[in-house]
Coordinates of C-alpha atoms in Angstrom, one line a residue:
Chain A
M17 CA -12.7 -0.2 94.9
R18 CA -9.0 -0.3 95.7
A19 CA -9.2 -4.5 96.2
T20 CA -11.2 -4.7 92.9
Y21 CA -8.2 -2.6 90.8
E22 CA -5.5 -4.7 92.3
A23 CA -7.2 -7.6 91.4
L24 CA -7.7 -6.6 87.8
I25 CA -3.9 -5.3 87.6
E26 CA -2.6 -8.4 89.3
H27 CA -4.7 -11.2 87.2
G28 CA -6.6 -9.2 83.9
Y29 CA -10.3 -9.1 83.1
E30 CA -10.0 -12.7 81.6
N31 CA -8.6 -14.0 84.9
L32 CA -10.5 -11.8 87.4
T33 CA -13.2 -13.3 89.3
I34 CA -15.2 -12.2 92.8
Q35 CA -12.9 -14.6 94.3
R36 CA -10.1 -13.2 93.2
I37 CA -11.5 -9.7 93.8
G38 CA -12.8 -11.0 97.5
D39 CA -8.8 -12.3 98.2
E40 CA -7.4 -8.6 97.7
F41 CA -10.6 -7.1 100.0
P42 CA -9.8 -6.2 104.0
K43 CA -14.0 -7.9 104.5
S44 CA -15.9 -10.3 103.2
K45 CA -15.9 -11.8 99.5
S46 CA -20.2 -12.0 100.5
L47 CA -19.9 -8.2 101.3
I48 CA -18.7 -7.8 97.3
Y49 CA -21.4 -10.6 96.3
Q50 CA -24.2 -8.9 98.9
H51 CA -23.9 -5.3 97.0
Y52 CA -23.1 -6.4 92.6
D53 CA -24.7 -8.6 90.1
G54 CA -21.3 -9.7 89.5
K55 CA -17.8 -9.3 87.9
D56 CA -19.2 -7.1 85.1
E57 CA -21.1 -4.6 87.5
V58 CA -18.3 -4.5 90.1
L59 CA -15.8 -3.5 87.0
V60 CA -18.4 -0.6 86.0
E61 CA -17.9 0.9 89.7
L62 CA -14.1 0.7 89.6
L63 CA -14.4 2.0 86.5
E64 CA -16.1 5.1 87.7
F65 CA -14.3 5.7 90.7
L66 CA -10.7 6.0 88.6
L67 CA -12.3 8.0 86.4
D68 CA -13.7 10.7 89.1
H69 CA -9.7 10.6 90.6
F70 CA -8.5 10.9 87.0
E71 CA -11.5 14.1 86.5
T72 CA -10.3 15.4 90.0
Q73 CA -6.5 15.6 89.3
M74 CA -6.9 17.0 85.9
P75 CA -5.2 20.3 85.6
K76 CA -7.6 23.5 85.2
P77 CA -5.9 27.2 84.5
D78 CA -6.4 29.7 86.9
D79 CA -6.7 32.1 83.7
G80 CA -9.5 30.2 82.7
S81 CA -9.1 30.8 79.2
A82 CA -11.3 28.1 76.4
H83 CA -7.9 27.9 74.9
A84 CA -6.0 27.4 77.8
R85 CA -8.2 25.0 79.7
L86 CA -8.3 23.2 76.0
L87 CA -4.2 22.7 75.8
A88 CA -4.5 21.9 79.6
M89 CA -6.3 19.4 79.1
I90 CA -5.1 17.8 75.6
E91 CA -0.8 17.8 77.2
Y92 CA -2.7 15.8 80.5
V93 CA -4.4 13.0 78.8
L94 CA -1.8 12.7 76.5
A95 CA 1.1 13.2 78.9
P96 CA 4.6 13.1 77.3
E97 CA 5.3 10.8 80.9
P98 CA 2.3 9.6 82.7
D99 CA 2.8 7.8 85.8
A100 CA 2.7 4.1 87.0
E101 CA -1.0 5.0 88.1
R102 CA -1.8 6.6 85.2
V103 CA -0.3 3.9 83.2
A104 CA -1.9 1.4 84.9
L105 CA -5.5 3.0 84.7
T106 CA -5.1 3.6 81.0
E107 CA -4.5 -0.3 80.3
V108 CA -7.3 -1.4 82.5
M109 CA -9.8 1.0 80.7
V110 CA -8.2 -0.3 77.2
E111 CA -8.3 -3.8 78.4
L112 CA -12.1 -3.2 79.0
R113 CA -13.1 -1.5 76.6
G114 CA -11.8 -4.6 74.3
Q115 CA -14.4 -6.1 76.0
A116 CA -17.2 -3.8 74.9
P117 CA -18.2 -5.5 71.4
H118 CA -19.3 -8.2 73.0
N119 CA -20.9 -7.3 76.6
E120 CA -23.7 -4.9 76.7
T121 CA -22.6 -3.1 80.3
F122 CA -19.2 -2.2 79.0
E123 CA -20.0 -1.0 75.7
A124 CA -23.2 1.4 77.7
Y125 CA -20.5 2.3 80.4
F126 CA -18.0 3.6 77.3
T127 CA -20.7 5.1 75.3
A128 CA -22.2 7.6 78.6
N129 CA -18.1 7.9 79.2
D130 CA -17.7 8.9 75.9
G131 CA -21.0 11.3 76.0
R132 CA -19.4 12.9 79.2
F133 CA -16.1 13.7 77.4
R134 CA -17.3 15.0 74.6
R135 CA -20.2 17.5 75.8
E136 CA -17.5 18.6 77.8
L137 CA -15.0 19.5 74.8
T138 CA -17.8 20.9 73.3
D139 CA -18.5 23.4 76.0
I140 CA -15.2 24.6 75.9
V141 CA -14.9 25.2 72.5
E142 CA -18.6 27.0 72.3
R143 CA -16.9 29.1 75.2
G144 CA -13.7 29.8 73.1
V145 CA -16.5 30.9 70.7
E146 CA -18.3 33.4 73.2
E147 CA -15.2 34.4 74.2
G148 CA -14.2 36.0 70.7
V149 CA -11.3 33.7 70.1
Y150 CA -12.4 30.9 68.4
R151 CA -14.4 31.2 64.7
S152 CA -17.7 30.1 64.9
V153 CA -17.3 26.6 64.3
D154 CA -19.6 22.9 64.8
A155 CA -18.6 22.7 68.2
D156 CA -20.0 19.1 68.2
A157 CA -17.3 18.1 64.9
V158 CA -14.4 19.2 66.6
A159 CA -15.3 17.9 70.3
E160 CA -16.4 14.5 68.6
F161 CA -12.7 15.0 66.5
L162 CA -10.8 15.8 69.1
L163 CA -12.3 13.1 71.8
T164 CA -11.2 10.5 69.1
S165 CA -7.8 11.1 68.5
I166 CA -7.6 11.4 72.2
S167 CA -9.0 8.1 72.2
G168 CA -6.7 6.7 69.7
G169 CA -3.4 8.2 71.1
T170 CA -4.9 6.2 74.4
V171 CA -5.3 2.8 72.8
R172 CA -2.2 2.9 71.1
R173 CA -0.3 4.1 74.3
A174 CA -1.4 1.2 76.1
T175 CA -1.3 -1.2 73.2
A176 CA 1.4 -0.3 70.5
G177 CA 4.4 -0.4 73.3
D178 CA 6.7 2.9 73.2
A179 CA 6.7 2.6 69.3
V180 CA 4.0 5.7 68.9
D181 CA 5.3 9.0 68.7
L182 CA 2.9 10.9 70.7
A183 CA 4.3 14.4 70.9
A184 CA 4.3 14.6 67.4
V185 CA 0.2 13.6 67.6
R186 CA -0.5 16.3 70.0
R187 CA 2.2 18.8 68.1
E188 CA -0.5 18.0 65.2
I189 CA -3.6 18.3 67.2
E190 CA -2.1 21.8 68.2
T191 CA -1.9 22.7 64.1
Y192 CA -5.6 21.6 63.6
L193 CA -6.6 23.8 66.7
D194 CA -4.4 26.9 65.4
A195 CA -5.7 26.1 61.8
R196 CA -9.8 25.1 62.7
L197 CA -10.4 27.1 65.6
L198 CA -8.1 30.5 66.3
R199 CA -9.2 33.1 64.4
D200 CA -6.1 35.1 63.3
G201 CA -4.0 37.0 65.7
A202 CA -5.6 35.3 68.5
A203 CA -3.1 33.1 69.6
Chain B
M25 CA -8.5 -18.9 59.8
R26 CA -12.3 -19.3 58.6
A27 CA -12.4 -21.9 61.2
T28 CA -10.5 -19.5 63.7
Y29 CA -12.5 -16.7 62.5
E30 CA -15.8 -18.1 63.4
A31 CA -14.9 -19.7 66.2
L32 CA -14.0 -16.5 68.1
I33 CA -16.9 -14.6 66.3
E34 CA -19.0 -16.6 68.2
H35 CA -17.5 -17.0 71.1
G36 CA -15.3 -13.9 71.9
Y37 CA -11.7 -14.3 73.3
E38 CA -12.3 -15.0 77.0
N39 CA -14.3 -18.5 75.9
L40 CA -12.2 -18.8 73.0
T41 CA -10.1 -22.5 73.2
I42 CA -8.5 -24.4 70.8
Q43 CA -11.0 -27.2 71.1
R44 CA -13.9 -24.6 70.1
I45 CA -11.6 -23.3 67.3
G46 CA -11.2 -27.0 66.5
D47 CA -15.1 -28.0 66.2
E48 CA -15.3 -25.5 63.5
F49 CA -12.1 -27.0 61.8
P50 CA -13.2 -29.2 59.2
K51 CA -9.9 -30.9 60.1
S52 CA -9.0 -32.7 63.0
K53 CA -7.7 -30.9 66.6
S54 CA -4.5 -32.3 66.5
L55 CA -3.3 -30.4 62.7
I56 CA -4.4 -27.7 65.1
Y57 CA -1.6 -28.0 67.7
Q58 CA 0.8 -29.4 65.5
H59 CA 0.7 -25.9 63.1
Y60 CA 0.6 -23.5 66.7
D61 CA 1.7 -23.3 70.0
G62 CA -1.3 -21.8 71.6
K63 CA -4.4 -19.6 70.9
D64 CA -2.6 -16.6 71.0
E65 CA -0.6 -18.1 68.2
V66 CA -3.2 -18.9 66.1
L67 CA -5.3 -15.6 66.1
V68 CA -2.2 -13.5 65.2
E69 CA -2.3 -15.7 62.4
L70 CA -5.9 -14.7 61.9
L71 CA -5.2 -10.9 62.2
E72 CA -2.9 -10.9 59.4
F73 CA -4.7 -13.2 57.2
L74 CA -7.5 -10.7 57.7
L75 CA -5.8 -7.5 57.4
D76 CA -4.2 -8.7 54.1
H77 CA -8.0 -9.4 53.1
F78 CA -9.4 -6.3 53.9
E79 CA -5.6 -4.5 52.3
T80 CA -6.6 -5.8 48.8
Q81 CA -10.2 -4.4 49.3
M82 CA -8.9 -1.1 50.0
P83 CA -9.9 0.9 46.8
K84 CA -6.8 2.3 45.1
P85 CA -7.8 5.1 43.0
D86 CA -7.1 4.8 39.4
D87 CA -6.2 9.1 38.8
G88 CA -2.6 8.0 41.6
S89 CA -2.5 11.2 42.6
A90 CA -1.4 10.8 46.6
H91 CA -4.3 13.0 47.5
A92 CA -6.9 11.1 45.9
R93 CA -5.1 7.9 47.3
L94 CA -5.1 9.4 50.8
L95 CA -8.9 10.2 50.6
A96 CA -10.1 7.1 49.0
M97 CA -8.3 5.2 52.5
I98 CA -10.0 7.6 54.9
E99 CA -13.2 6.7 53.3
Y100 CA -12.8 3.3 53.4
V101 CA -11.5 2.4 56.9
L102 CA -13.9 5.2 58.4
A103 CA -16.5 3.9 56.1
P104 CA -20.2 5.4 56.6
E105 CA -22.2 1.9 56.3
P106 CA -19.5 -0.6 56.8
D107 CA -21.1 -4.0 56.2
A108 CA -21.3 -6.8 58.8
E109 CA -17.8 -8.8 57.5
R110 CA -16.1 -5.4 58.3
V111 CA -18.2 -5.0 61.5
A112 CA -17.0 -8.4 62.6
L113 CA -13.5 -7.8 62.0
T114 CA -13.2 -4.6 63.6
E115 CA -14.6 -6.1 66.4
V116 CA -12.4 -8.8 66.7
M117 CA -9.3 -6.4 66.0
V118 CA -10.3 -4.3 69.2
E119 CA -11.1 -7.0 71.5
L120 CA -7.7 -8.4 70.8
R121 CA -6.2 -5.5 71.0
G122 CA -7.8 -5.0 74.3
Q123 CA -5.9 -7.6 75.3
A124 CA -2.2 -5.8 74.2
P125 CA -1.4 -4.4 77.7
H126 CA -1.2 -7.5 79.3
N127 CA -0.2 -9.7 76.1
E128 CA 3.1 -9.9 74.6
T129 CA 2.3 -11.7 71.9
F130 CA -0.7 -9.4 70.6
E131 CA 1.1 -6.3 71.8
A132 CA 3.9 -7.3 69.1
Y133 CA 1.3 -7.6 66.6
F134 CA 0.0 -4.5 67.3
T135 CA 3.4 -2.2 67.2
A136 CA 4.3 -3.8 64.0
N137 CA 0.9 -3.5 62.7
D138 CA 0.6 0.1 63.7
G139 CA 4.4 0.2 62.1
R140 CA 3.3 -0.8 58.5
F141 CA 0.2 1.1 58.1
R142 CA 2.1 4.2 59.4
R143 CA 4.7 3.6 57.0
E144 CA 1.7 3.2 54.0
L145 CA 0.2 6.7 55.2
T146 CA 4.2 8.8 55.1
D147 CA 5.1 7.4 52.0
I148 CA 1.4 8.9 50.7
V149 CA 2.3 12.2 52.1
E150 CA 5.4 11.7 51.1
R151 CA 4.6 11.3 47.7
G152 CA 2.2 14.0 47.7
V153 CA 5.2 16.7 48.7
E154 CA 7.0 15.5 45.6
E155 CA 4.2 16.0 43.6
G156 CA 4.1 19.6 44.8
V157 CA 0.2 19.1 45.9
Y158 CA 1.5 19.1 49.7
R159 CA 3.5 21.5 51.8
S160 CA 6.9 20.1 52.7
V161 CA 5.8 19.2 56.0
D162 CA 7.1 16.4 58.5
A163 CA 5.5 13.4 56.5
D164 CA 6.0 10.8 59.9
A165 CA 4.2 13.2 62.2
V166 CA 1.2 13.9 59.9
A167 CA 1.3 9.6 59.4
E168 CA 1.2 9.6 63.4
F169 CA -2.0 11.6 63.6
L170 CA -3.6 10.3 61.1
L171 CA -3.0 6.9 62.2
T172 CA -3.9 8.0 65.7
S173 CA -7.1 9.4 64.6
I174 CA -8.4 6.7 62.3
S175 CA -7.7 4.0 65.3
G176 CA -9.5 6.0 67.5
G177 CA -12.5 6.1 65.2
T178 CA -12.5 2.1 64.8
V179 CA -12.4 1.8 68.3
R180 CA -14.9 3.6 69.3
R181 CA -17.3 2.8 66.6
A182 CA -17.0 -1.1 67.9
T183 CA -17.2 -0.1 71.3
A184 CA -19.6 3.3 71.4
G185 CA -21.9 2.3 69.2
D186 CA -23.7 4.3 67.1
A187 CA -23.2 7.2 69.7
V188 CA -19.9 7.7 67.3
D189 CA -20.5 10.5 64.5
L190 CA -17.7 9.4 61.9
A191 CA -19.1 11.6 59.1
A192 CA -17.9 14.3 61.8
V193 CA -14.3 12.6 62.0
R194 CA -13.7 11.9 58.6
R195 CA -14.8 16.2 57.7
E196 CA -12.8 17.3 60.5
I197 CA -9.9 14.8 59.1
E198 CA -10.3 16.9 55.5
T199 CA -10.3 20.3 57.5
Y200 CA -6.7 19.0 59.0
L201 CA -5.7 18.1 55.6
D202 CA -6.6 21.0 54.0
A203 CA -5.3 23.1 56.6
R204 CA -2.3 21.1 57.4
L205 CA -0.9 19.6 53.9
L206 CA -2.9 21.1 50.6
R207 CA -0.6 24.5 49.1
D208 CA -2.7 27.1 48.4
G209 CA -4.9 26.4 45.4
A210 CA -3.9 22.7 45.0
A211 CA -7.2 21.3 45.9

């Protein structure tokens, strides 16, 4: 996976070939061909590996409340100053996502991945309702909107340079959460 | 421009060449080379052409109030059932946006384009404040968040298929606008 990642960052999707992944790979190129049908399958495997890594790094606050968890997740995903590895991961994701309209392998991957993240957000919102901290809202709709805003922030950061004011985006998401979710006096 | 567009939709960015644009072009290929430095410059010109076209089609409500204008804009950009041309345009935009992390020409384009759309949103919010309908908010922050949510909706629709519930996204944006912008009783 490291080999694929290095090759992707160096060459970009357009210029990435199995040959170039092989160049970064300590074992032989035939080993890659043996395991995968082609470049896109290798890349989907890479995306899954990277996202698992990304998820294990996501902070899970000790106090365990749904609202603390949600705020920590948003802060992490739209981090003010992500490290170089996170920046590279985001750029890879955005580039491969850009292939999805014309590439069924990637479209299936991003559809599944969006679904997973949305279910996680839905679960947190439902837990906040059970805890009595959140209003009795349509958790699916709130999760869909949060995922969409977060996706937009991620894509814009990777593609519109430093012009994006992500701090403002985070503040407005919190304003939305306060107004939409939190019962009066629950904050 | 039509030639570039047809070639892009048919071949996708990765497989697009000046040759293929030329194949769709009624005039000669050398005419294209004469006017542009390369494929990316042709595509930026195409993006500008398409967005101007897109903007002229955007409904501008007769009553002229800032809030009606903002709602119409959101409804148009996140349309429930966009026509085939709009779908193709969105897919082209998302694909080229995916190139931006590794392509300065596209990064500069999307940065400028985001800025233009954000200024338009800021102007509308400021007008709503002047009209006394909106609270005295940070118009830049609200515009940045709206642009981010809209961008996320656009990208997700093009890359995660029919799994995206854009109606929920529109409803939650309106909930946000009600809570954040509208003075009590102003709706």
